[in-house]
PDB file of C-alpha atoms in Angstrom:
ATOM      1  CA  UNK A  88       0.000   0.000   0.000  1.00 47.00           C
ATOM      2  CA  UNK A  89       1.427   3.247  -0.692  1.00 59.00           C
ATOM      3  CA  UNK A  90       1.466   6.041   1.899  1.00 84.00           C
ATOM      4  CA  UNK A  91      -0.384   8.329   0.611  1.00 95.00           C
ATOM      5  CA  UNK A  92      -4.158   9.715   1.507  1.00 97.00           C
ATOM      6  CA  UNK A  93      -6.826   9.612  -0.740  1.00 98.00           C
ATOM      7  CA  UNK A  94      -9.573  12.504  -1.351  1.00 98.00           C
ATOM      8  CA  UNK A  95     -13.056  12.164  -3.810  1.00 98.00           C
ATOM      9  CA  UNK A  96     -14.947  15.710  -3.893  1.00 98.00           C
ATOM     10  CA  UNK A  97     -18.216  14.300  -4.566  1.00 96.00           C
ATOM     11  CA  UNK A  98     -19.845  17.865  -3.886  1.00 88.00           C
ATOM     12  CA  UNK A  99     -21.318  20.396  -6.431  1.00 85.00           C
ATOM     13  CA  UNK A 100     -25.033  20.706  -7.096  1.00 84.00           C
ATOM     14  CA  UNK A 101     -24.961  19.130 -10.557  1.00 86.00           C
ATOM     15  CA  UNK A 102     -26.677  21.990 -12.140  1.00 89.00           C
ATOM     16  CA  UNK A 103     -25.403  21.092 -15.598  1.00 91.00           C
ATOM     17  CA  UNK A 104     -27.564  17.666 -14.830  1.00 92.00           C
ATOM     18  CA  UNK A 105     -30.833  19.614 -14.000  1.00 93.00           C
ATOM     19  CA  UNK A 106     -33.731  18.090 -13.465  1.00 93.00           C
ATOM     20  CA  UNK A 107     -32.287  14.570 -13.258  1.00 91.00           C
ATOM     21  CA  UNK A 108     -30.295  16.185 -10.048  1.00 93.00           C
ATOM     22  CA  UNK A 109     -33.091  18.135  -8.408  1.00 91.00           C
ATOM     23  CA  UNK A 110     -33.205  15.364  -5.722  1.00 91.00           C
ATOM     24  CA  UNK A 111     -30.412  12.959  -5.774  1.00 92.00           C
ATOM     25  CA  UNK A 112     -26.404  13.459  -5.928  1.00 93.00           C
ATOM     26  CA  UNK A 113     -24.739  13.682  -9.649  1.00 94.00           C
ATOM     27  CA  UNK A 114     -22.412  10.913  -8.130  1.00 96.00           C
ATOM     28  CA  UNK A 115     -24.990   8.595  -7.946  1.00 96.00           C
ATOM     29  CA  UNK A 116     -26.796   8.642 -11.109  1.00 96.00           C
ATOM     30  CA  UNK A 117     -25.744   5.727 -12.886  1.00 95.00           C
ATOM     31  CA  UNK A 118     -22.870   4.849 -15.873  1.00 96.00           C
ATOM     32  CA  UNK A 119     -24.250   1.461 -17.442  1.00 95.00           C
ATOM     33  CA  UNK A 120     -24.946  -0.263 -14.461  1.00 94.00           C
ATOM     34  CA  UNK A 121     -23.018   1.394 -11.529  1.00 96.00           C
ATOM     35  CA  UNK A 122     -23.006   4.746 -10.035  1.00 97.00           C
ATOM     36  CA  UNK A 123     -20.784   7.284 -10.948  1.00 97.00           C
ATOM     37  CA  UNK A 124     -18.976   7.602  -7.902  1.00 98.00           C
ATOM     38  CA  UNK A 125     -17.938   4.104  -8.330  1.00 98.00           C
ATOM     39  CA  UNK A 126     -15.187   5.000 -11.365  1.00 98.00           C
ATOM     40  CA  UNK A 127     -13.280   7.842  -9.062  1.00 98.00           C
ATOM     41  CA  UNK A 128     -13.526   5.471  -6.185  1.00 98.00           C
ATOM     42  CA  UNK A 129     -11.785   2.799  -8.436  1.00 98.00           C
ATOM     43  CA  UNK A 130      -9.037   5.112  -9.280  1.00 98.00           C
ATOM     44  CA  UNK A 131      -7.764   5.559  -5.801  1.00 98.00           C
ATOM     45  CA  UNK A 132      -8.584   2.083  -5.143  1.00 97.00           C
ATOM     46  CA  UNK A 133      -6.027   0.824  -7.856  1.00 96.00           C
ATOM     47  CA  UNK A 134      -3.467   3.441  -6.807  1.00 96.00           C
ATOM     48  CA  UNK A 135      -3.217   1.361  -3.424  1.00 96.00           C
ATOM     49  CA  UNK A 136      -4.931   4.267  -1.574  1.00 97.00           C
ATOM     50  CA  UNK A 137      -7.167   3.348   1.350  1.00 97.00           C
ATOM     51  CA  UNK A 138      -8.012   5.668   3.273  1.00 98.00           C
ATOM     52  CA  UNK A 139     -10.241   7.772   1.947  1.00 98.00           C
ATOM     53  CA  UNK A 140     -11.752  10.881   2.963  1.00 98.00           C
ATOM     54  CA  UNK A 141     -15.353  11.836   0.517  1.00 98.00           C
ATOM     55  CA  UNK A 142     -16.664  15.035   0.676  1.00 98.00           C
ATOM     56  CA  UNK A 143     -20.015  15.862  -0.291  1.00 97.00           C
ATOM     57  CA  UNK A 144     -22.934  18.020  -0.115  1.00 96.00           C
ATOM     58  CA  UNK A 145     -24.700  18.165   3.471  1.00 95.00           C
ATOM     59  CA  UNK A 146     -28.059  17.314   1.439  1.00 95.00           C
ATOM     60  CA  UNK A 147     -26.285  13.750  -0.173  1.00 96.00           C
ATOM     61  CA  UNK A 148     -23.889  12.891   2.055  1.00 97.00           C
ATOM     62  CA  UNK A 149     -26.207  10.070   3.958  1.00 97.00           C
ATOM     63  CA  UNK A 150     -26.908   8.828   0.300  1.00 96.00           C
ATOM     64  CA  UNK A 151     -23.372   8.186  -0.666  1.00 97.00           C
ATOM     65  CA  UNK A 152     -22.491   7.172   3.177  1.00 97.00           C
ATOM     66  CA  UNK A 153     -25.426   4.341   2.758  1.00 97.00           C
ATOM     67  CA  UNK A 154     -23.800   3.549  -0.614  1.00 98.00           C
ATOM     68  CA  UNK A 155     -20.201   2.994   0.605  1.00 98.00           C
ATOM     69  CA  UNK A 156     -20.595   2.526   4.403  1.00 98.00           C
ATOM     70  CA  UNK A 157     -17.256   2.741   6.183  1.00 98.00           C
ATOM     71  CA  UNK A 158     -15.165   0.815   3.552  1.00 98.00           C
ATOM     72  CA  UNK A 159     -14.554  -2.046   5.925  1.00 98.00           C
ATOM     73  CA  UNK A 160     -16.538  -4.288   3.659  1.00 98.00           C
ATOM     74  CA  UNK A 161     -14.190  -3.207   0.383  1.00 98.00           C
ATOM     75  CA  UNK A 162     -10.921  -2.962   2.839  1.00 98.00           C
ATOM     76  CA  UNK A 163     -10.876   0.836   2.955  1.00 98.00           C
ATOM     77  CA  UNK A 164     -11.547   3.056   5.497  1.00 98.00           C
ATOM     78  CA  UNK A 165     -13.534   5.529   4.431  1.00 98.00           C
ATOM     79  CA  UNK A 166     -14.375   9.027   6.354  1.00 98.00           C
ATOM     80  CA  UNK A 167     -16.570  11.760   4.959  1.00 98.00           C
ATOM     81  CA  UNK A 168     -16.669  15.148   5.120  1.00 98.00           C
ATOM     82  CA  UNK A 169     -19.371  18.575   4.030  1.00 97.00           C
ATOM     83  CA  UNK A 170     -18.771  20.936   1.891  1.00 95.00           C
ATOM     84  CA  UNK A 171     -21.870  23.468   2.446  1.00 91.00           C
ATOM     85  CA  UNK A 172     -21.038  25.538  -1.043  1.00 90.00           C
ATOM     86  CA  UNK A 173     -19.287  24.957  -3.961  1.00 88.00           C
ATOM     87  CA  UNK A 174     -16.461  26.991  -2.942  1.00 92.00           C
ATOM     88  CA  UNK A 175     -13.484  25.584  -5.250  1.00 92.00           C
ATOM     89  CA  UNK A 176     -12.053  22.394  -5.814  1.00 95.00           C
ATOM     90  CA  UNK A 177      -9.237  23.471  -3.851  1.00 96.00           C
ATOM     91  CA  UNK A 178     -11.545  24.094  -0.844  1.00 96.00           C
ATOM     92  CA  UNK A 179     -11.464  19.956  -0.663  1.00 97.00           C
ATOM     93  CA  UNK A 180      -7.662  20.114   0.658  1.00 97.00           C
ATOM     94  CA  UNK A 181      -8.887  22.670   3.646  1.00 96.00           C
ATOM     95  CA  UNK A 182     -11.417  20.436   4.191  1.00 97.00           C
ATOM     96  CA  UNK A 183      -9.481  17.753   4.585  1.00 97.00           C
ATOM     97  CA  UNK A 184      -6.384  18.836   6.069  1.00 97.00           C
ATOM     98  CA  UNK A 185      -6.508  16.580   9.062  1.00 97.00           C
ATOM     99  CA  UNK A 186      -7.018  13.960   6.615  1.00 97.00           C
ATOM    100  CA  UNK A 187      -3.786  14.494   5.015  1.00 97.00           C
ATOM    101  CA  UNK A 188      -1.740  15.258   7.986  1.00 93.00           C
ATOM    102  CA  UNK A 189       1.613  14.825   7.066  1.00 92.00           C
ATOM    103  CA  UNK A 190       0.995  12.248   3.959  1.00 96.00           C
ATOM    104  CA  UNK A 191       0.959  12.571   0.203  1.00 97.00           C
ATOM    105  CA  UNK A 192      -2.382  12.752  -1.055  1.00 98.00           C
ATOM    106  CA  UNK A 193      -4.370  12.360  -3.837  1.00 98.00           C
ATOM    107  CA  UNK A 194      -7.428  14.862  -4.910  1.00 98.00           C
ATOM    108  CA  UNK A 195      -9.770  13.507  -7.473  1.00 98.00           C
ATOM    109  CA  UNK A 196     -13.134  14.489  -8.812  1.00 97.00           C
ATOM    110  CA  UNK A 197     -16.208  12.552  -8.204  1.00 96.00           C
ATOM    111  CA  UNK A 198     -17.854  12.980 -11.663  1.00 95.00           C
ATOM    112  CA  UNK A 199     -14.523  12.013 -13.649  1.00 95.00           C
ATOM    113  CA  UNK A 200     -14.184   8.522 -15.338  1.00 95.00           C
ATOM    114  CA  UNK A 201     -10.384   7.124 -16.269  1.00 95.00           C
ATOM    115  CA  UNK A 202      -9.927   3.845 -18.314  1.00 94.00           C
ATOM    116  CA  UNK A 203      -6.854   3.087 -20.031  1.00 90.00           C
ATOM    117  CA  UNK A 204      -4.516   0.362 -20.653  1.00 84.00           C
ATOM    118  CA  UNK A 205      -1.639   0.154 -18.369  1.00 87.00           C
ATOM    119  CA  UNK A 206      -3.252   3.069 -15.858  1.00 91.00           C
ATOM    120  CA  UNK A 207      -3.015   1.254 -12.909  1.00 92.00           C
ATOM    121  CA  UNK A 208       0.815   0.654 -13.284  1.00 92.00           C
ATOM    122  CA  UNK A 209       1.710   4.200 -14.097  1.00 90.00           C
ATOM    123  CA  UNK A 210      -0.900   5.738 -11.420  1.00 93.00           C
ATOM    124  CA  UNK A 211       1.081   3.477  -8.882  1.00 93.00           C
ATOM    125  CA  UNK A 212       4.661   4.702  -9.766  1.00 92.00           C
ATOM    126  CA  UNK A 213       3.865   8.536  -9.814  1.00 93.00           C
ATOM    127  CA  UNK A 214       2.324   7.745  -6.279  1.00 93.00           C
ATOM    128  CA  UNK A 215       5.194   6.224  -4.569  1.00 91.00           C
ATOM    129  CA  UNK A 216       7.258   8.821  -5.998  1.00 87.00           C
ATOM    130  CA  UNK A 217       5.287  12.346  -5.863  1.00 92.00           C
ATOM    131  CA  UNK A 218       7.640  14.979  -5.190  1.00 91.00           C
ATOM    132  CA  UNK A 219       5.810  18.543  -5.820  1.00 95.00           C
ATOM    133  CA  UNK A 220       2.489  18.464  -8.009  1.00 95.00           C
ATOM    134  CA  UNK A 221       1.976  15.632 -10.355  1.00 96.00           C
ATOM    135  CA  UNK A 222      -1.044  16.608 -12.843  1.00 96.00           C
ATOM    136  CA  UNK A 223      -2.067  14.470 -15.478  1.00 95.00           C
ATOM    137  CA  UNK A 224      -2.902  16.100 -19.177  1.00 93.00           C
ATOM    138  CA  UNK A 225      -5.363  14.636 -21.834  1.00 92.00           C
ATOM    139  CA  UNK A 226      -4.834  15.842 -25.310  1.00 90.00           C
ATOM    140  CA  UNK A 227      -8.756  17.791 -26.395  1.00 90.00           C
ATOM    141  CA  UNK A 228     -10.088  19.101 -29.792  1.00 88.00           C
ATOM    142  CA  UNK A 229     -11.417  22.581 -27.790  1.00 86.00           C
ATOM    143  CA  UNK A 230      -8.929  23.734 -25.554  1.00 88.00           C
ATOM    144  CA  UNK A 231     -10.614  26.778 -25.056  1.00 87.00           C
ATOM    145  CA  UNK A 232     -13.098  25.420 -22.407  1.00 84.00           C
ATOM    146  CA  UNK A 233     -10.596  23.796 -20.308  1.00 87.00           C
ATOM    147  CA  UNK A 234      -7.043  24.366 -17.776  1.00 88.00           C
ATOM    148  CA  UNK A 235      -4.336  23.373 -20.258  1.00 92.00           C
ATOM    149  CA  UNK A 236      -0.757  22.737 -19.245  1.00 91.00           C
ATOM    150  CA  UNK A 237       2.077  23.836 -21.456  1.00 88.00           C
ATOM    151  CA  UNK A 238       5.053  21.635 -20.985  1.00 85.00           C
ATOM    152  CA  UNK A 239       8.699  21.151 -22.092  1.00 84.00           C
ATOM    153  CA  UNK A 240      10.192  16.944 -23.652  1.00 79.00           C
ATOM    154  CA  UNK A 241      10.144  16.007 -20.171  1.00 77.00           C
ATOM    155  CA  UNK A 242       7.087  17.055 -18.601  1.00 75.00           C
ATOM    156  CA  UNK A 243       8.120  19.925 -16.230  1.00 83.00           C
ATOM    157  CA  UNK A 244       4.831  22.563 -16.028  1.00 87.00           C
ATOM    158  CA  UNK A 245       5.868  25.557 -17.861  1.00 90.00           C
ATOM    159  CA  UNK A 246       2.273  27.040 -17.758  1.00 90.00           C
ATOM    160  CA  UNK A 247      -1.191  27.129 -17.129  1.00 90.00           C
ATOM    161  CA  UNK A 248      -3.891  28.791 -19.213  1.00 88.00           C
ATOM    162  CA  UNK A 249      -7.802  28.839 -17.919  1.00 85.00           C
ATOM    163  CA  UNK A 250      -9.777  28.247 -20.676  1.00 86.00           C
ATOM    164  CA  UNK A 251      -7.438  30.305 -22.826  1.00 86.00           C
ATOM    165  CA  UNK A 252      -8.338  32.577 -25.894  1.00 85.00           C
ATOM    166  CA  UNK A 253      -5.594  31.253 -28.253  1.00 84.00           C
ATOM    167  CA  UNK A 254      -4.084  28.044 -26.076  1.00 83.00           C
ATOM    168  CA  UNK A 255      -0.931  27.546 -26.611  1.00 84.00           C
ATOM    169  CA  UNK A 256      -1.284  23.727 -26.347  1.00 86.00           C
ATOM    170  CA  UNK A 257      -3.948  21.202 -26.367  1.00 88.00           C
ATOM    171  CA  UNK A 258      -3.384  19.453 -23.081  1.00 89.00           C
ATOM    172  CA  UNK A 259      -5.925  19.747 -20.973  1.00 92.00           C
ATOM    173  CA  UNK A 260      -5.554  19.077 -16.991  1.00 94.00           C
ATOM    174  CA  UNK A 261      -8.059  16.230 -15.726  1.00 95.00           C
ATOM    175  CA  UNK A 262      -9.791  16.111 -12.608  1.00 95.00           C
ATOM    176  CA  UNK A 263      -7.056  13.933 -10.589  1.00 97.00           C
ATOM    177  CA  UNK A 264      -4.301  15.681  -8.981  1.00 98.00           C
ATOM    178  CA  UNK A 265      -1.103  14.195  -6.548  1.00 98.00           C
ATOM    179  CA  UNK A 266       0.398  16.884  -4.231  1.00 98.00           C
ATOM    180  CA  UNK A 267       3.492  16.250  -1.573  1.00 96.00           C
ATOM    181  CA  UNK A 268       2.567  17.496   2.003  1.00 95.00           C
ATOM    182  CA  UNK A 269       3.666  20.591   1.609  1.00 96.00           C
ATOM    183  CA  UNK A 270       0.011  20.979  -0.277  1.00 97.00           C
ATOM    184  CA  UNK A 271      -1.961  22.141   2.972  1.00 95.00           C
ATOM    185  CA  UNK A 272       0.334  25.049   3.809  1.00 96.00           C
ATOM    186  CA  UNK A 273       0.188  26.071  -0.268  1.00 96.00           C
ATOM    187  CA  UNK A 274      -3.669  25.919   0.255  1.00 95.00           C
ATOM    188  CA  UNK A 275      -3.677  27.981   3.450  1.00 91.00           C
ATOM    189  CA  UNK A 276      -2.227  30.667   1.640  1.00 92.00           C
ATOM    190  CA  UNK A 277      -4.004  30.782  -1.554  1.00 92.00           C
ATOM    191  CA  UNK A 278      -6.118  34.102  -2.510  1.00 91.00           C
ATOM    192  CA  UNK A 279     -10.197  33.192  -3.081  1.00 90.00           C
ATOM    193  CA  UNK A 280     -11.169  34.296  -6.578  1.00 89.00           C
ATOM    194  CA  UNK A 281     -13.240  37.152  -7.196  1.00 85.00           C
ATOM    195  CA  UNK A 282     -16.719  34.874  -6.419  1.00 87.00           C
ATOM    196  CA  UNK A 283     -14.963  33.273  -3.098  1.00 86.00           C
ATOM    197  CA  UNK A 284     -13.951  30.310  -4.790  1.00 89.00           C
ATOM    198  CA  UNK A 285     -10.235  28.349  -3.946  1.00 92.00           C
ATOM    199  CA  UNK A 286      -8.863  27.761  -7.402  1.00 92.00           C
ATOM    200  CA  UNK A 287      -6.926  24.776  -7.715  1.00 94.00           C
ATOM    201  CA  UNK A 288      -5.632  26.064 -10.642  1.00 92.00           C
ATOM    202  CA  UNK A 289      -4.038  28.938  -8.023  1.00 93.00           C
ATOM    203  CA  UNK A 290      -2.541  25.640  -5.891  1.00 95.00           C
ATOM    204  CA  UNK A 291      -1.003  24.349  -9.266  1.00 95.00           C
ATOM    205  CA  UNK A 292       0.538  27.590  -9.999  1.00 93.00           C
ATOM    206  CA  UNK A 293       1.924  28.186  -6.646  1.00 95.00           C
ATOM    207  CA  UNK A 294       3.759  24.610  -7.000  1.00 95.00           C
ATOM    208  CA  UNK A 295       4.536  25.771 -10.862  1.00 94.00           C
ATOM    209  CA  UNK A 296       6.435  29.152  -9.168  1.00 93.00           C
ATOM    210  CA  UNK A 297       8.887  26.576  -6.884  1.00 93.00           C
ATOM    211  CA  UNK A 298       9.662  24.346 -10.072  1.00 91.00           C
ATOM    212  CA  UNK A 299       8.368  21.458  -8.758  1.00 93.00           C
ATOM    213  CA  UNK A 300       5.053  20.786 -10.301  1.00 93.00           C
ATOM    214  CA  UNK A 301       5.226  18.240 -14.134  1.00 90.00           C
ATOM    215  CA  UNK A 302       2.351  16.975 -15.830  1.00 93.00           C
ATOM    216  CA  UNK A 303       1.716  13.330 -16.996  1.00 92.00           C
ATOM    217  CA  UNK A 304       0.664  12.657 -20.397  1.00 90.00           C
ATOM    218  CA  UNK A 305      -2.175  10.000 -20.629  1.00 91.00           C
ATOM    219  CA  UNK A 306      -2.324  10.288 -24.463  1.00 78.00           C
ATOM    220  CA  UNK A 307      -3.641   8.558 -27.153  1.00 78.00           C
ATOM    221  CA  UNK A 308      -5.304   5.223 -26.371  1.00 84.00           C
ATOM    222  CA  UNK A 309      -6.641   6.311 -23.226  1.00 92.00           C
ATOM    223  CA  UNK A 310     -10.507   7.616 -22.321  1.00 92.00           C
ATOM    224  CA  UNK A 311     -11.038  10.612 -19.849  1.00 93.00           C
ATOM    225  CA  UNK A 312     -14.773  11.599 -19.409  1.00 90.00           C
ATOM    226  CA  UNK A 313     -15.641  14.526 -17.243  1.00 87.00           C
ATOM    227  CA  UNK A 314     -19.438  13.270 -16.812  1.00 90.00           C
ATOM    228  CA  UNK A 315     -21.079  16.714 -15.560  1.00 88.00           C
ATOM    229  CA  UNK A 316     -23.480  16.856 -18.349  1.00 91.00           C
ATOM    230  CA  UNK A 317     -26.114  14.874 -20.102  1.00 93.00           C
ATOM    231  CA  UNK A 318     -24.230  14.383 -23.500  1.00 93.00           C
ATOM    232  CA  UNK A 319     -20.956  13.718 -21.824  1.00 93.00           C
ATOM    233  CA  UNK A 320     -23.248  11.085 -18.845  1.00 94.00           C
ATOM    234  CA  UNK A 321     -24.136   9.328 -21.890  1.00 96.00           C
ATOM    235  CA  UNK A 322     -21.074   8.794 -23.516  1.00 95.00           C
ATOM    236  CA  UNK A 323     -19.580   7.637 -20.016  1.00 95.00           C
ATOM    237  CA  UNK A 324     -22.106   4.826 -20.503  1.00 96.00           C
ATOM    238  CA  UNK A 325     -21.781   4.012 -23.656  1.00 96.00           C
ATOM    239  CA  UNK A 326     -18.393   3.342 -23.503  1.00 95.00           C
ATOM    240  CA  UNK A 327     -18.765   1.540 -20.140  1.00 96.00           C
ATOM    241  CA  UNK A 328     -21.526  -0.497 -22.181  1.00 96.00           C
ATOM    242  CA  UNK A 329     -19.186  -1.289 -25.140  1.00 95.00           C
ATOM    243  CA  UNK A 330     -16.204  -2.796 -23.587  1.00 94.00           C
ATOM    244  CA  UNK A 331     -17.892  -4.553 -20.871  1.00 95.00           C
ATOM    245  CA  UNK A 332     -20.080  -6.262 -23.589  1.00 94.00           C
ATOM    246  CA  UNK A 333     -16.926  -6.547 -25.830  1.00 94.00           C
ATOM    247  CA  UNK A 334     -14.552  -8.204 -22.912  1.00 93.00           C
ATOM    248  CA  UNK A 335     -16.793  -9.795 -20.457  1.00 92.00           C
ATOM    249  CA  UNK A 336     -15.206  -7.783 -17.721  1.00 93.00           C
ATOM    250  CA  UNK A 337     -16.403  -4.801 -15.730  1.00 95.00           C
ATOM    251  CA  UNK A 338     -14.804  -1.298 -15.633  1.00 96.00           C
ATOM    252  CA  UNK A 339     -14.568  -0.154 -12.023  1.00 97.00           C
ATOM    253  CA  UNK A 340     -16.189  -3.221 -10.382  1.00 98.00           C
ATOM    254  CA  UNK A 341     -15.262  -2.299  -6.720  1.00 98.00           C
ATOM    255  CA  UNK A 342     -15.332  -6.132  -5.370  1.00 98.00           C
ATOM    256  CA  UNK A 343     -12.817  -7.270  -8.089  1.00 98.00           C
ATOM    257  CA  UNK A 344     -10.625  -4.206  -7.179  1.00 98.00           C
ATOM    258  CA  UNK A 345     -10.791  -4.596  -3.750  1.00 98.00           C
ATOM    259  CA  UNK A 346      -9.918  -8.588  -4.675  1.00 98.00           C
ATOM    260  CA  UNK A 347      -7.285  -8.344  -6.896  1.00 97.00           C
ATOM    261  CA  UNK A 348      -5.711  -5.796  -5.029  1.00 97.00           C
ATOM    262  CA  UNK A 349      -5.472  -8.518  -1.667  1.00 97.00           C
ATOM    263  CA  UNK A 350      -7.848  -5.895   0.709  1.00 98.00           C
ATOM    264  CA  UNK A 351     -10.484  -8.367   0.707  1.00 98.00           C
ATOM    265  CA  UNK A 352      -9.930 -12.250  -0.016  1.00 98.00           C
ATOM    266  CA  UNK A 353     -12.626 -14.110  -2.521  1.00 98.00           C
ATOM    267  CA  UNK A 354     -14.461 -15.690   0.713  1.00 97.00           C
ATOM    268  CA  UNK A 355     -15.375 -12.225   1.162  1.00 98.00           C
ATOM    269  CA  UNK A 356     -15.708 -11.006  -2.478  1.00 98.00           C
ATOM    270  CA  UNK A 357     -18.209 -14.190  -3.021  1.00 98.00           C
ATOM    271  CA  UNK A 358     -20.239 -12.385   0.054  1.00 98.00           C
ATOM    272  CA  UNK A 359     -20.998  -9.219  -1.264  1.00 98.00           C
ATOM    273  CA  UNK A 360     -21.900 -10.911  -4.691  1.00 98.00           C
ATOM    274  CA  UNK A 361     -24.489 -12.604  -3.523  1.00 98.00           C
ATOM    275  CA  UNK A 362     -26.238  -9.783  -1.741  1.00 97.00           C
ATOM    276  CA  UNK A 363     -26.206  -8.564  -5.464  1.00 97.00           C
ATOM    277  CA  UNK A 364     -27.424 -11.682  -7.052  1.00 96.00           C
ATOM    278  CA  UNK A 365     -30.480 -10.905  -8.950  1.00 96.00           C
ATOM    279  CA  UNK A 366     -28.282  -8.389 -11.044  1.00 97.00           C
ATOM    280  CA  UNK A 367     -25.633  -9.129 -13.644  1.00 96.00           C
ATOM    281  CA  UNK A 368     -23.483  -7.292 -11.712  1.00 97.00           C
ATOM    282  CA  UNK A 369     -23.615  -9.208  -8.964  1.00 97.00           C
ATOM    283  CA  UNK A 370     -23.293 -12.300 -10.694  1.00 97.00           C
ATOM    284  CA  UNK A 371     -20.560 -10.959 -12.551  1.00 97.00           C
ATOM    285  CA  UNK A 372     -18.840 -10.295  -9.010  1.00 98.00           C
ATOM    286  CA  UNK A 373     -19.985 -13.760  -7.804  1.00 98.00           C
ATOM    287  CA  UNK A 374     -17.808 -15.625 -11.021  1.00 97.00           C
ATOM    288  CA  UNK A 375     -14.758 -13.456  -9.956  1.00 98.00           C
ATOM    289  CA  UNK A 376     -15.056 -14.886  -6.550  1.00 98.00           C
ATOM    290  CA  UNK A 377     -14.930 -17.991  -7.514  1.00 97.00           C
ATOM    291  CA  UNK A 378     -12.212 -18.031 -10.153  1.00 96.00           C
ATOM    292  CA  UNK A 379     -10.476 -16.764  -7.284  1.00 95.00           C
ATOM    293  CA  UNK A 380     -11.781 -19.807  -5.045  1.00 94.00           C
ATOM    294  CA  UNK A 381     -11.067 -22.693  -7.981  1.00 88.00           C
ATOM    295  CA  UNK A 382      -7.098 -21.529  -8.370  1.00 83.00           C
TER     296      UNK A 382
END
């Protein structure tokens, strides 16, 4: 397990969603079969991160707390946290500054889905060796409506442009971000924006400034969906749909993870299958266990 503390902002009103949000959580509207949530939580999951601190609306926190529980039953130990207003993304790293304590962590968006070959591996080396700000770029056909990262060959940040005019690059910065320690005391002294808000983009910057901030590329071959709207919901589960149809396997299946990873052992897995039986998901979970059990 890698040392390193895990944060999902799972907060927002999900206005872009309106009406399907009016009365549940963003989070938990579903991508093919599963809730949203499920794909960030799988992130930090394969990263090796356990503990886990969610922070959410006051309004859907006892959704998503009934949802995920304590984490025991996956291995994890999850806490949870409010955040009253939509303050900032950065707001998540005040928020959970007790959380972090003296650790690495990693911040990641709870309405931002990751699939990609060989993810896991690479997520898992930039965690055991954060030093600084770690960002992670996807190349997009309108950089104009997103934070893109201008880089030199090897990575090293050499700027950031919010939703720029005339971007000088097409890499934009996805919702999953790794930060050293030293992140909280950045944080502390970052300026709200004009409307209040904590920028993370301002965090970024202020680890750009010491020369110790570098962005990953995920490139080509690799799917990023930021699923805060209908169109982009849709897609999400459409491509979810596809390859689980295609390969017979399930993208962000939290049992498997949690299996595969050795927090829970198939024994267990096989449990929480069968409290899912009457779904294909829960059968699917079920066969995994006992693969597992057959070996």
């Amino acid at each position: 397990m890698v040392r390193m503390k895990g944060i999902l902002l799972a907060g927002g009103r999900g206005t872009r969603l309106l009406p399907a949000t009016l009365a549940v959580s963003k989070q938990l509207l579903p991508v093919n079969d599963k809730p949203l949530i499920y794909f960030p939580l799988s992130v930090l999951m394969l990263a090796g991160i356990r503990d886990i601190l969610l922070i959410t609306t006051p309004e859907d926190l006892p959704q998503i707390r009934r949802l995920l529980g304590d984490g025991s039953r996956l291995g994890l130990r999850l806490d949870y946290a409010e955040q009253a207003e939509p303050n900032g993304i950065a707001e998540a790293l005040v928020i959970g500054a007790d959380h972090i304590g003296g650790d690495p962590v990693a911040l990641i968006l709870g309405d931002n889905v990751f699939h990609g070959y060989s993810f896991q591996e690479r997520l898992r080396q930039e965690c055991d060796a954060v030093d600084g700000c770690v960002l992670f770029g996807y190349p997009v056909r309108d950089p104009h409506r997103y934070g893109i990262a201008e880089t030199d060959a090897g990575g090293r940040l050499l700027s950031i442009e919010e939703k720029p005019r005339t971007p000088r690059a097409n890499r934009a910065i996805v919702g999953l971000y790794l930060y050293d320690p030293d992140v909280v005391d950045i944080v502390k002294n970052i300026t709200p924006s004009a409307r209040g808000e904590l920028e993370i983009t301002d965090v970024n910057r202020a680890y750009l400034e010491r020369g110790r901030a570098r962005v990953v590329d995920l490139g080509r071959g690799f799917a990023w969906l930021d699923a805060g709207t209908p169109e982009s919901l849709l897609q999400a589960s459409q491509y979810v749909q596809l390859l689980e149809q295609r390969q017979g396997v399930r993208i962000a299946c939290l049992e498997e993870i949690a299996l595969r990873m050795g927090y829970i052992d198939a024994e267990a897995c096989h449990r929480l299958g069968v409290e899912l039986e009457k779904s294909t998901y829960g059968q699917y979970v079920i066969s995994v266990a006992e693969q597992f059990m057959n070996r």
